[in-house]
Coordinates of C-alpha atoms in Angstrom, one line a residue:
Chain A
M1 CA -57.0 160.8 71.1
S2 CA -60.4 161.0 69.4
E3 CA -63.4 162.5 71.3
S4 CA -65.1 159.1 71.6
L5 CA -62.0 157.4 72.8
A6 CA -61.5 160.2 75.3
M7 CA -65.0 159.9 76.6
S8 CA -64.7 156.2 77.1
T9 CA -61.3 156.1 78.9
T10 CA -60.6 159.5 80.4
N11 CA -60.3 159.8 84.1
P12 CA -61.5 163.4 84.7
D13 CA -59.4 163.7 87.8
L14 CA -56.1 163.0 86.2
Q15 CA -54.3 165.3 83.8
I16 CA -51.0 164.8 82.0
I17 CA -48.8 167.5 80.5
P18 CA -45.7 167.0 78.4
L19 CA -42.8 169.5 78.5
P20 CA -41.8 170.0 74.8
G21 CA -40.1 166.9 73.5
N22 CA -41.9 164.5 75.7
E23 CA -45.1 164.2 73.6
P24 CA -44.7 160.6 72.4
L25 CA -44.3 159.1 75.9
T26 CA -47.0 161.4 77.2
H27 CA -49.4 160.2 74.5
A28 CA -48.7 156.5 75.4
L29 CA -49.1 157.2 79.1
A30 CA -52.3 159.2 78.7
E31 CA -53.9 156.3 76.9
Q32 CA -52.8 153.8 79.5
L33 CA -53.8 156.0 82.5
G34 CA -57.0 157.4 80.9
A35 CA -55.6 160.8 81.7
E36 CA -56.7 164.0 80.0
R37 CA -53.9 165.7 78.1
L38 CA -53.3 169.5 78.5
E39 CA -51.0 171.5 76.4
L40 CA -48.2 173.5 77.9
E41 CA -47.0 176.2 75.5
H42 CA -43.2 176.9 75.9
R43 CA -41.4 179.4 73.8
R44 CA -38.5 181.8 74.2
F45 CA -38.5 185.5 73.9
P46 CA -35.9 187.0 71.6
D47 CA -33.6 187.5 74.7
G48 CA -33.8 183.8 75.6
E49 CA -36.3 184.0 78.5
S50 CA -38.9 181.3 78.8
Y51 CA -42.5 182.0 78.2
L52 CA -45.0 179.4 79.5
R53 CA -48.7 179.2 79.2
L54 CA -51.0 176.3 80.1
H55 CA -53.9 175.8 77.7
G56 CA -56.6 174.2 79.8
D57 CA -57.6 174.3 83.5
P58 CA -56.0 172.0 86.0
G59 CA -58.8 172.7 88.4
S60 CA -58.1 171.3 91.8
R61 CA -57.0 168.0 90.3
S62 CA -53.9 165.8 90.2
V63 CA -51.5 166.8 87.4
I64 CA -48.7 164.7 85.9
V65 CA -45.8 166.5 84.3
V66 CA -43.7 164.4 81.9
A67 CA -40.2 165.7 81.4
T68 CA -37.1 163.7 80.8
L69 CA -33.9 165.6 81.7
D70 CA -31.0 164.7 79.5
R71 CA -29.0 167.8 78.8
P72 CA -30.7 169.2 81.8
D73 CA -29.6 172.8 82.5
E74 CA -31.7 174.7 79.9
K75 CA -34.7 172.4 80.7
V76 CA -34.6 173.0 84.5
P77 CA -36.0 176.6 84.6
P78 CA -39.0 175.9 82.3
L79 CA -39.8 172.7 84.3
L80 CA -39.8 174.4 87.7
F81 CA -41.7 177.3 86.2
A82 CA -44.3 174.8 85.0
A83 CA -44.7 173.2 88.5
D84 CA -45.2 176.6 90.0
L85 CA -47.7 177.6 87.4
L86 CA -49.8 174.5 87.9
R87 CA -49.9 175.0 91.6
D88 CA -50.7 178.7 91.1
L89 CA -53.6 177.7 88.8
G90 CA -55.0 175.4 91.6
A91 CA -53.7 171.9 90.9
A92 CA -54.1 169.8 94.0
R93 CA -51.0 167.7 93.4
V94 CA -48.2 168.1 90.9
G95 CA -46.1 165.1 90.1
L96 CA -43.1 164.6 87.8
V97 CA -42.5 161.6 85.5
C98 CA -38.8 162.0 84.7
P99 CA -37.6 158.8 83.0
Y100 CA -34.0 160.0 82.9
L101 CA -33.1 161.7 86.2
P102 CA -29.8 163.7 85.9
Y103 CA -27.4 164.9 88.5
M104 CA -26.9 161.5 90.2
R105 CA -23.2 161.1 89.7
Q106 CA -21.7 163.9 91.9
D107 CA -22.7 162.0 95.1
Q108 CA -19.5 162.9 97.0
R109 CA -16.6 165.4 96.7
F110 CA -14.0 163.5 94.7
N111 CA -11.8 166.6 94.9
P112 CA -12.0 169.4 97.4
G113 CA -14.3 172.3 96.4
E114 CA -16.6 170.2 94.2
A115 CA -20.3 171.0 94.1
L116 CA -22.6 168.2 95.4
T117 CA -25.0 168.8 92.5
S118 CA -27.0 165.7 93.3
R119 CA -28.1 167.1 96.6
T120 CA -28.9 170.6 95.3
F121 CA -30.8 169.2 92.3
A122 CA -32.8 166.9 94.5
R123 CA -33.8 169.8 96.7
W124 CA -35.1 171.8 93.7
L125 CA -37.3 168.9 92.4
S126 CA -38.4 168.2 96.0
N127 CA -39.4 171.8 96.5
H128 CA -41.5 172.0 93.3
F129 CA -43.1 168.6 93.0
D130 CA -45.2 166.3 95.2
W131 CA -44.0 163.1 93.8
L132 CA -41.5 161.6 91.3
V133 CA -41.5 158.6 89.1
T134 CA -38.2 157.8 87.4
V135 CA -36.4 154.9 85.7
D136 CA -33.2 153.3 87.1
P137 CA -31.5 156.4 88.5
H138 CA -27.7 156.0 88.7
L139 CA -27.6 155.0 92.4
H140 CA -24.1 154.4 93.4
R141 CA -23.1 155.7 96.8
Y142 CA -26.7 156.6 97.7
A143 CA -28.7 153.5 98.7
S144 CA -32.0 155.1 97.5
L145 CA -33.4 158.4 96.3
D146 CA -34.8 159.0 99.7
E147 CA -31.3 159.9 100.9
I148 CA -31.5 163.1 99.0
Y149 CA -35.0 163.5 97.7
S150 CA -37.6 164.6 100.2
L151 CA -40.6 164.1 97.8
D152 CA -42.4 160.8 97.4
A153 CA -40.3 158.9 94.8
T154 CA -40.8 155.6 93.0
V155 CA -38.0 154.0 90.9
V156 CA -39.2 151.9 88.0
Q157 CA -36.8 149.2 86.8
A158 CA -36.3 148.9 83.1
A159 CA -34.9 145.3 83.4
P160 CA -38.1 143.5 82.4
A161 CA -38.3 145.7 79.2
L162 CA -34.6 145.2 78.4
A163 CA -34.9 141.4 79.0
G164 CA -38.0 141.2 76.9
W165 CA -36.4 143.0 74.0
I166 CA -33.2 140.8 74.1
A167 CA -35.3 137.6 74.3
R168 CA -37.3 138.7 71.2
E169 CA -34.4 140.1 69.1
I170 CA -31.2 138.3 69.9
E171 CA -30.6 134.6 69.3
N172 CA -28.4 132.8 71.9
P173 CA -27.3 136.0 73.8
V174 CA -24.7 136.3 76.5
L175 CA -25.0 139.5 78.6
I176 CA -21.8 141.4 79.2
G177 CA -21.3 144.3 81.7
P178 CA -18.4 146.6 80.7
D179 CA -17.3 147.2 84.3
A180 CA -18.0 146.3 87.9
E181 CA -20.5 149.1 88.3
S182 CA -22.7 147.7 85.6
E183 CA -23.1 144.4 87.4
Q184 CA -26.4 145.4 89.1
W185 CA -28.0 146.1 85.7
V186 CA -26.6 143.1 84.0
S187 CA -27.6 140.6 86.7
A188 CA -31.1 142.0 86.9
V189 CA -31.8 141.7 83.2
A190 CA -30.2 138.2 83.0
E191 CA -32.4 137.0 85.8
H192 CA -35.6 137.9 84.0
Q193 CA -34.9 135.5 81.1
N194 CA -32.4 133.2 82.9
L195 CA -29.6 134.3 80.5
P196 CA -25.8 133.8 80.9
W197 CA -23.9 136.9 81.9
R198 CA -20.4 138.1 82.6
V199 CA -18.8 141.3 83.8
L200 CA -15.5 142.7 82.5
A201 CA -12.9 143.9 84.9
K202 CA -11.2 147.2 84.3
K203 CA -7.5 147.3 85.4
R204 CA -5.8 150.6 86.0
H205 CA -2.1 150.7 85.2
G206 CA -0.8 154.0 86.6
D207 CA -2.7 157.2 85.9
R208 CA -3.8 156.9 82.3
E209 CA -3.7 153.3 81.0
V210 CA -6.7 151.2 81.5
T211 CA -7.0 147.6 80.3
M212 CA -9.9 145.3 80.5
D213 CA -9.8 141.6 81.3
L214 CA -12.2 139.2 79.7
P215 CA -13.7 136.9 82.3
D216 CA -13.9 133.2 81.7
M217 CA -16.1 132.8 78.6
A218 CA -15.6 129.1 78.2
G219 CA -18.7 127.5 76.6
L220 CA -20.0 130.9 75.5
E221 CA -17.9 131.3 72.3
S222 CA -20.9 130.8 70.0
H223 CA -23.2 133.2 71.9
H224 CA -23.9 136.7 70.6
P225 CA -22.5 139.3 73.1
V226 CA -24.9 141.9 74.3
L227 CA -23.2 144.8 76.1
L228 CA -25.4 146.2 78.8
D229 CA -25.2 149.3 80.9
D230 CA -27.5 151.9 82.6
I231 CA -26.2 155.0 80.8
L232 CA -24.5 155.6 77.5
S233 CA -22.9 159.0 77.6
S234 CA -19.4 159.4 76.0
G235 CA -19.6 155.7 75.0
A236 CA -15.9 155.2 75.8
T237 CA -16.4 152.3 78.3
V238 CA -18.7 150.3 76.1
A239 CA -16.5 150.9 73.0
E240 CA -13.5 149.6 74.9
A241 CA -15.4 146.5 75.9
A242 CA -16.6 146.0 72.3
R243 CA -13.0 146.0 71.1
H244 CA -12.0 143.4 73.6
L245 CA -14.9 141.1 72.6
T246 CA -14.3 141.3 68.9
R247 CA -10.5 140.8 69.3
A248 CA -11.3 137.7 71.4
G249 CA -13.2 136.3 68.4
F250 CA -16.8 137.1 69.4
D251 CA -19.6 138.5 67.1
R252 CA -19.8 142.2 66.7
P253 CA -21.7 143.0 69.9
T254 CA -25.1 144.6 70.3
V255 CA -25.3 147.4 72.9
V256 CA -28.4 147.7 75.0
V257 CA -28.7 150.5 77.6
V258 CA -31.4 152.0 79.7
H259 CA -30.6 155.7 79.1
G260 CA -29.1 156.6 75.7
L261 CA -27.7 160.1 76.2
F262 CA -25.2 159.9 73.3
G263 CA -22.6 162.5 73.9
D264 CA -21.2 164.3 70.9
R265 CA -19.1 161.5 69.3
A266 CA -20.6 158.5 71.0
R267 CA -22.2 157.0 67.9
E268 CA -19.0 157.3 65.8
L269 CA -17.0 155.8 68.6
L270 CA -19.2 152.7 68.9
R271 CA -19.3 152.2 65.2
H272 CA -15.5 152.3 65.0
A273 CA -15.3 149.8 67.9
G274 CA -17.2 147.2 65.9
V275 CA -20.6 147.5 67.6
S276 CA -23.3 146.1 65.3
R277 CA -26.3 147.7 66.8
V278 CA -27.3 150.1 69.7
V279 CA -30.7 150.2 71.3
C280 CA -32.0 152.1 74.4
T281 CA -35.3 152.7 76.1
N282 CA -37.5 155.8 75.4
S283 CA -36.4 157.4 78.7
V284 CA -34.6 159.7 76.3
T285 CA -35.9 160.3 72.8
A286 CA -33.2 159.1 70.3
P287 CA -33.3 157.2 67.0
E288 CA -32.2 154.2 69.0
S289 CA -35.1 154.4 71.5
D290 CA -36.7 151.1 70.5
I291 CA -37.6 149.8 74.0
G292 CA -40.9 151.4 75.3
L293 CA -41.4 152.0 79.0
S294 CA -45.0 153.3 79.3
T295 CA -46.4 149.9 80.4
L296 CA -43.8 149.7 83.2
L297 CA -44.3 153.4 84.2
A298 CA -48.1 153.5 84.2
P299 CA -48.9 151.6 87.4
A300 CA -46.3 153.6 89.4
I301 CA -47.7 156.9 88.1
K302 CA -51.3 155.8 88.8
A303 CA -50.4 154.9 92.4
H304 CA -49.0 158.4 93.0
A305 CA -51.5 160.5 91.0
S306 CA -54.6 158.8 92.3
Q307 CA -53.8 159.6 96.0
Chain B
M1 CA -3.6 191.5 90.1
S2 CA 0.1 191.2 91.1
E3 CA 1.1 189.8 94.5
S4 CA 2.3 193.2 95.7
L5 CA -0.9 194.9 94.6
A6 CA -3.0 192.2 96.1
M7 CA -1.1 192.6 99.4
S8 CA -1.6 196.3 99.5
T9 CA -5.3 196.4 98.6
T10 CA -7.0 193.1 99.5
N11 CA -9.6 192.9 102.1
P12 CA -9.1 189.4 103.4
D13 CA -12.8 189.2 104.5
L14 CA -14.2 189.8 101.0
Q15 CA -14.1 187.3 98.2
I16 CA -15.4 187.7 94.7
I17 CA -16.1 185.0 92.2
P18 CA -17.1 185.3 88.5
L19 CA -19.4 182.8 86.8
P20 CA -17.8 182.1 83.4
G21 CA -18.2 185.1 81.1
N22 CA -18.2 187.6 84.0
E23 CA -14.4 187.9 84.4
P24 CA -13.9 191.5 83.1
L25 CA -16.4 193.1 85.4
T26 CA -15.3 190.9 88.3
H27 CA -11.7 192.0 87.7
A28 CA -12.7 195.7 87.8
L29 CA -14.9 195.2 90.9
A30 CA -12.1 193.2 92.7
E31 CA -9.8 196.1 92.3
Q32 CA -12.3 198.7 93.5
L33 CA -13.4 196.6 96.4
G34 CA -10.0 195.2 97.3
A35 CA -11.6 191.8 97.3
E36 CA -9.8 188.5 96.8
R37 CA -10.7 186.7 93.6
L38 CA -11.4 183.0 93.7
E39 CA -11.8 180.8 90.7
L40 CA -15.0 178.8 90.1
E41 CA -14.4 176.0 87.6
H42 CA -17.5 175.2 85.5
R43 CA -17.5 172.7 82.8
R44 CA -20.0 170.3 81.3
F45 CA -20.0 166.5 81.3
P46 CA -20.5 164.8 77.8
D47 CA -24.2 164.5 78.7
G48 CA -24.6 168.2 79.4
E49 CA -24.6 168.1 83.2
S50 CA -22.8 171.0 85.0
Y51 CA -19.6 170.3 87.0
L52 CA -18.5 173.0 89.4
R53 CA -15.5 173.2 91.6
L54 CA -14.3 176.1 93.7
H55 CA -10.5 176.6 93.8
G56 CA -9.9 178.4 97.0
D57 CA -11.5 178.4 100.5
P58 CA -14.4 180.8 101.2
G59 CA -13.7 180.2 104.9
S60 CA -16.5 181.8 106.9
R61 CA -16.3 185.0 105.0
S62 CA -18.5 187.1 102.8
V63 CA -18.6 186.0 99.2
I64 CA -19.7 188.0 96.1
V65 CA -20.8 186.0 93.1
V66 CA -20.8 188.0 89.8
A67 CA -23.2 186.6 87.2
T68 CA -25.2 188.6 84.7
L69 CA -28.2 186.6 83.4
D70 CA -29.0 187.4 79.8
R71 CA -30.1 184.2 78.0
P72 CA -30.8 183.0 81.5
D73 CA -32.1 179.4 81.4
E74 CA -28.8 177.5 80.9
K75 CA -27.0 179.8 83.4
V76 CA -29.5 179.4 86.2
P77 CA -28.6 175.8 87.4
P78 CA -24.8 176.5 87.6
L79 CA -25.5 179.8 89.4
L80 CA -27.7 178.2 92.0
F81 CA -25.4 175.2 92.3
A82 CA -22.6 177.7 93.0
A83 CA -24.5 179.5 95.7
D84 CA -25.2 176.2 97.4
L85 CA -21.6 175.1 97.1
L86 CA -20.3 178.3 98.7
R87 CA -22.6 177.9 101.7
D88 CA -21.7 174.3 101.9
L89 CA -18.0 175.2 102.1
G90 CA -18.7 177.6 104.9
A91 CA -19.2 181.0 103.4
A92 CA -20.9 183.3 106.0
R93 CA -22.8 185.3 103.4
V94 CA -23.3 184.8 99.7
G95 CA -24.4 187.7 97.6
L96 CA -25.1 188.1 93.9
V97 CA -24.1 190.9 91.6
C98 CA -26.4 190.4 88.6
P99 CA -26.1 193.5 86.4
Y100 CA -28.8 192.3 84.1
L101 CA -31.7 190.7 86.0
P102 CA -34.0 188.7 83.8
Y103 CA -37.6 187.6 84.2
M104 CA -39.0 191.0 85.1
R105 CA -41.5 191.3 82.3
Q106 CA -44.0 188.6 83.0
D107 CA -45.3 190.6 86.0
Q108 CA -49.0 189.7 85.4
R109 CA -51.1 187.2 83.4
F110 CA -51.7 189.0 80.2
N111 CA -53.5 185.9 79.0
P112 CA -55.1 183.1 81.1
G113 CA -52.7 180.3 82.0
E114 CA -49.5 182.3 81.7
A115 CA -46.7 181.6 84.1
L116 CA -45.7 184.5 86.4
T117 CA -42.1 183.7 85.8
S118 CA -41.0 186.9 87.6
R119 CA -42.3 185.7 90.9
T120 CA -40.9 182.1 90.6
F121 CA -37.5 183.4 89.5
A122 CA -37.4 185.9 92.4
R123 CA -38.1 183.1 94.8
W124 CA -35.2 181.0 93.4
L125 CA -32.7 183.8 93.8
S126 CA -34.0 184.7 97.2
N127 CA -33.7 181.1 98.4
H128 CA -30.1 180.8 97.3
F129 CA -28.6 184.3 98.0
D130 CA -28.4 186.6 101.0
W131 CA -28.4 189.8 98.9
L132 CA -28.6 191.1 95.4
V133 CA -27.2 194.1 93.6
T134 CA -28.5 194.8 90.1
V135 CA -28.8 197.6 87.6
D136 CA -32.0 199.1 86.4
P137 CA -34.3 196.1 86.5
H138 CA -37.3 196.4 84.2
L139 CA -39.7 197.5 86.9
H140 CA -43.1 198.1 85.3
R141 CA -46.0 197.0 87.3
Y142 CA -43.9 196.2 90.3
A143 CA -43.0 199.4 92.3
S144 CA -39.8 197.8 93.6
L145 CA -38.0 194.5 93.7
D146 CA -39.1 194.0 97.3
E147 CA -42.6 193.1 96.0
I148 CA -41.3 189.8 94.7
Y149 CA -37.7 189.4 96.1
S150 CA -37.4 188.4 99.7
L151 CA -33.6 188.9 99.9
D152 CA -31.9 192.2 100.5
A153 CA -31.8 194.0 97.1
T154 CA -30.2 197.2 95.9
V155 CA -30.9 198.7 92.5
V156 CA -28.1 200.7 91.0
Q157 CA -29.1 203.3 88.3
A158 CA -27.1 203.4 85.2
A159 CA -28.3 207.0 84.4
P160 CA -25.1 208.8 85.6
A161 CA -23.0 206.5 83.4
L162 CA -25.2 206.9 80.4
A163 CA -25.4 210.7 80.8
G164 CA -21.6 210.9 81.2
W165 CA -21.0 208.9 78.1
I166 CA -23.5 211.0 76.0
A167 CA -22.0 214.3 77.4
R168 CA -18.5 213.1 76.4
E169 CA -19.3 211.6 73.0
I170 CA -22.3 213.4 71.4
E171 CA -22.3 217.0 70.4
N172 CA -25.6 218.8 70.9
P173 CA -27.7 215.8 71.7
V174 CA -31.5 215.4 72.1
L175 CA -32.6 212.3 74.0
I176 CA -35.5 210.4 72.5
G177 CA -37.5 207.7 74.2
P178 CA -39.0 205.3 71.7
D179 CA -42.2 204.7 73.7
A180 CA -44.0 205.8 76.9
E181 CA -42.5 203.0 79.0
S182 CA -39.0 204.4 78.2
E183 CA -39.9 207.8 79.7
Q184 CA -38.5 206.9 83.2
W185 CA -35.0 206.1 81.7
V186 CA -34.9 209.0 79.4
S187 CA -35.9 211.6 81.9
A188 CA -33.4 210.3 84.5
V189 CA -30.5 210.5 82.0
A190 CA -31.6 213.9 80.7
E191 CA -31.7 215.3 84.2
H192 CA -28.0 214.4 84.9
Q193 CA -26.7 216.7 82.2
N194 CA -29.7 218.9 81.8
L195 CA -30.3 217.8 78.2
P196 CA -33.5 218.2 76.1
W197 CA -35.6 215.1 75.8
R198 CA -38.7 213.8 74.1
V199 CA -40.7 210.6 74.0
L200 CA -42.4 209.1 71.0
A201 CA -46.0 207.9 71.1
K202 CA -46.9 204.5 69.8
K203 CA -50.4 204.3 68.3
R204 CA -52.0 200.9 67.7
H205 CA -54.4 200.6 64.7
G206 CA -56.2 197.3 65.0
D207 CA -54.3 194.2 66.0
R208 CA -51.1 194.5 64.0
E209 CA -50.4 198.0 62.7
V210 CA -48.4 200.3 64.9
T211 CA -47.5 203.8 64.0
M212 CA -45.4 206.3 66.0
D213 CA -46.0 210.0 66.3
L214 CA -43.1 212.3 66.6
P215 CA -43.6 214.8 69.4
D216 CA -43.1 218.5 68.9
M217 CA -39.4 218.8 68.0
A218 CA -39.4 222.5 67.2
G219 CA -36.0 224.1 67.9
L220 CA -34.3 220.7 68.1
E221 CA -33.9 220.1 64.3
S222 CA -30.1 220.6 64.5
H223 CA -29.6 218.3 67.5
H224 CA -28.2 214.8 67.2
P225 CA -30.9 212.3 68.2
V226 CA -29.9 209.8 70.9
L227 CA -32.5 207.0 71.2
L228 CA -32.5 205.7 74.8
D229 CA -34.1 202.7 76.4
D230 CA -33.4 200.2 79.2
I231 CA -33.3 197.0 77.2
L232 CA -32.5 196.3 73.6
S233 CA -33.8 192.8 72.8
S234 CA -35.4 192.3 69.3
G235 CA -34.5 195.9 68.5
A236 CA -37.9 196.4 66.8
T237 CA -39.1 199.4 68.8
V238 CA -35.8 201.3 68.6
A239 CA -35.6 200.5 64.8
E240 CA -39.0 201.9 64.2
A241 CA -38.2 205.0 66.1
A242 CA -35.0 205.5 64.1
R243 CA -36.9 205.3 60.9
H244 CA -39.3 208.0 62.0
L245 CA -36.4 210.3 63.0
T246 CA -34.5 209.9 59.8
R247 CA -37.6 210.3 57.7
A248 CA -38.3 213.5 59.6
G249 CA -34.9 214.8 58.5
F250 CA -32.9 214.2 61.6
D251 CA -29.3 212.8 61.8
R252 CA -28.9 209.1 61.7
P253 CA -29.5 208.4 65.5
T254 CA -27.2 207.0 68.1
V255 CA -28.8 204.3 70.2
V256 CA -27.8 204.1 73.9
V257 CA -29.3 201.4 76.1
V258 CA -28.6 200.0 79.6
H259 CA -28.9 196.3 78.8
G260 CA -27.8 195.3 75.3
L261 CA -29.3 191.8 74.9
F262 CA -29.2 191.8 71.1
G263 CA -31.6 189.2 69.9
D264 CA -30.8 187.2 66.8
R265 CA -31.3 189.8 64.1
A266 CA -31.3 193.0 66.2
R267 CA -28.0 194.4 64.9
E268 CA -29.0 194.0 61.3
L269 CA -32.4 195.5 62.0
L270 CA -30.8 198.6 63.6
R271 CA -28.4 199.0 60.7
H272 CA -31.2 198.8 58.1
A273 CA -33.2 201.4 60.1
G274 CA -30.4 203.9 59.7
V275 CA -28.9 203.8 63.2
S276 CA -25.4 205.2 63.2
R277 CA -24.0 203.7 66.4
V278 CA -25.2 201.5 69.3
V279 CA -23.7 201.5 72.7
C280 CA -24.7 199.8 76.0
T281 CA -23.3 199.3 79.4
N282 CA -21.2 196.3 80.4
S283 CA -24.2 194.8 82.3
V284 CA -24.1 192.3 79.4
T285 CA -20.8 191.6 77.6
A286 CA -21.2 192.7 74.0
P287 CA -19.0 194.4 71.4
E288 CA -21.1 197.5 72.1
S289 CA -20.5 197.4 75.9
D290 CA -18.6 200.7 76.1
I291 CA -20.1 202.1 79.2
G292 CA -18.6 200.7 82.4
L293 CA -20.6 200.2 85.6
S294 CA -18.1 199.1 88.1
T295 CA -17.7 202.5 89.7
L296 CA -21.4 202.7 90.3
L297 CA -21.7 199.1 91.5
A298 CA -18.8 199.0 94.0
P299 CA -20.3 201.1 96.8
A300 CA -23.6 199.2 96.7
I301 CA -21.7 195.9 96.8
K302 CA -19.5 197.0 99.6
A303 CA -22.5 198.0 101.7
H304 CA -24.0 194.5 101.5
A305 CA -20.8 192.4 101.6
S306 CA -19.3 194.2 104.6
Q307 CA -22.3 193.5 106.8

């Protein structure tokens, strides 16, 4: 931001700070919020310990920390150190913009002795931050974040951004959810542009074999299939769905997801399954992050940070 | 441990659990304490999240978690998850044996805006564990752990183990501290075996140049120099000291440290500086961990865990 721009748009009571790797989204949000950007230096000592130093003074103002948390474990200590530091330096309120919120899946003990990481992780963030803005957390057995988060949380839905992208980029689409769990995302996106949608049904045969059943696709044969889900991690479910669609004679599908985590071999798997293109939002920074979220995030952040 | 051995020595009220990588020390401690070992499974999902599962039942008993914390950041979330899990499953007390305790160096703001990571880290451990046993933490400006740790902490000194190793392995040693800060470790070890010792003096010339002055070594020319310090991280200070000693005509020195962290190029640096051998304790698992600590640790652990 140039000096003149900064002078014309900056809200002196609002400061925004990226954890390393979150600079592009922070830049976009700073412009939309008129927030002043501060630099947080983070490096590691030769023994792997984190060193953090804030360049700038948070005064007694409202500070926004931007940190998405894919591959979370090594990012968690510096993030919580940063929250403590800001409060220590006098910040009045410290909020977190965490577009991808991890540790939502272990929401019950599926086997005896399992750690309920979702609850512990929620407590850590709640103990260090005043508020949280995130995008489509993987809510499954929890009805809302409030069940486990004691801070003030707002969930932003990516559906309008996904629907807008599909409307612009894909001619004659049909939205496909790869399994029953994806229905909530698929129906929400379809609704925004009044698009046709279907959900595949997984069938389990014994312990290991999984088959998928295509739903009734009559009248949709000439549509371009868009496979839609909230998280792409191993890519296995989406790849399996893509194989079913191409075998049934459909176009090579486009995959659109909110959070592109891309586990080790996910891209290779999708390519082999016949996927023609993969896109995701910038909740995680990936080459596929073509769908920007800052316009959807800014109002939610402003509501918290201006309190 | 075989079934018969377990039956003869196990204290059914004491359970010990290694975080991954801490199995050898845990094994030794289990035998000395007569504690039952439980297995904590830790793996990562494709997206990098930790999955933890305890195999076994902590009942309402006293549980000892063994986790050394070199390269700490990615180890911290699983460790704190484990503490929460054990309490969740009913453990009466959860203690931590952390032979290398990180985040002790940032004990003041050397520059404005720096994070006091030592304090935040101390709060995390204190919030998750009932007690802590560690080995020679890098206490510098803090007089004791109690200044920042609110849990019940015991510091075990490695000096007897280091002194014993030197007495057994080195003929005619003289102990050398590479800088003033190392004096506390060097004098403590020397005292145990009544060995001669000296400390080098660092002199700073301007911002970048550092020289070292050899102290008066009259009468010690034929002794074998043993460079001693608490932590070996980058290896730069010890390497510089080794160069001074060999240039002054001494034997190629042996390096003995409590905590062998071995930053990226530390081993290479020491070799080039003329160091003949490096040994450290098993506070961190390294090829150089020849000095065992379990005999020194066991009584301190027993005192906490049996409460």
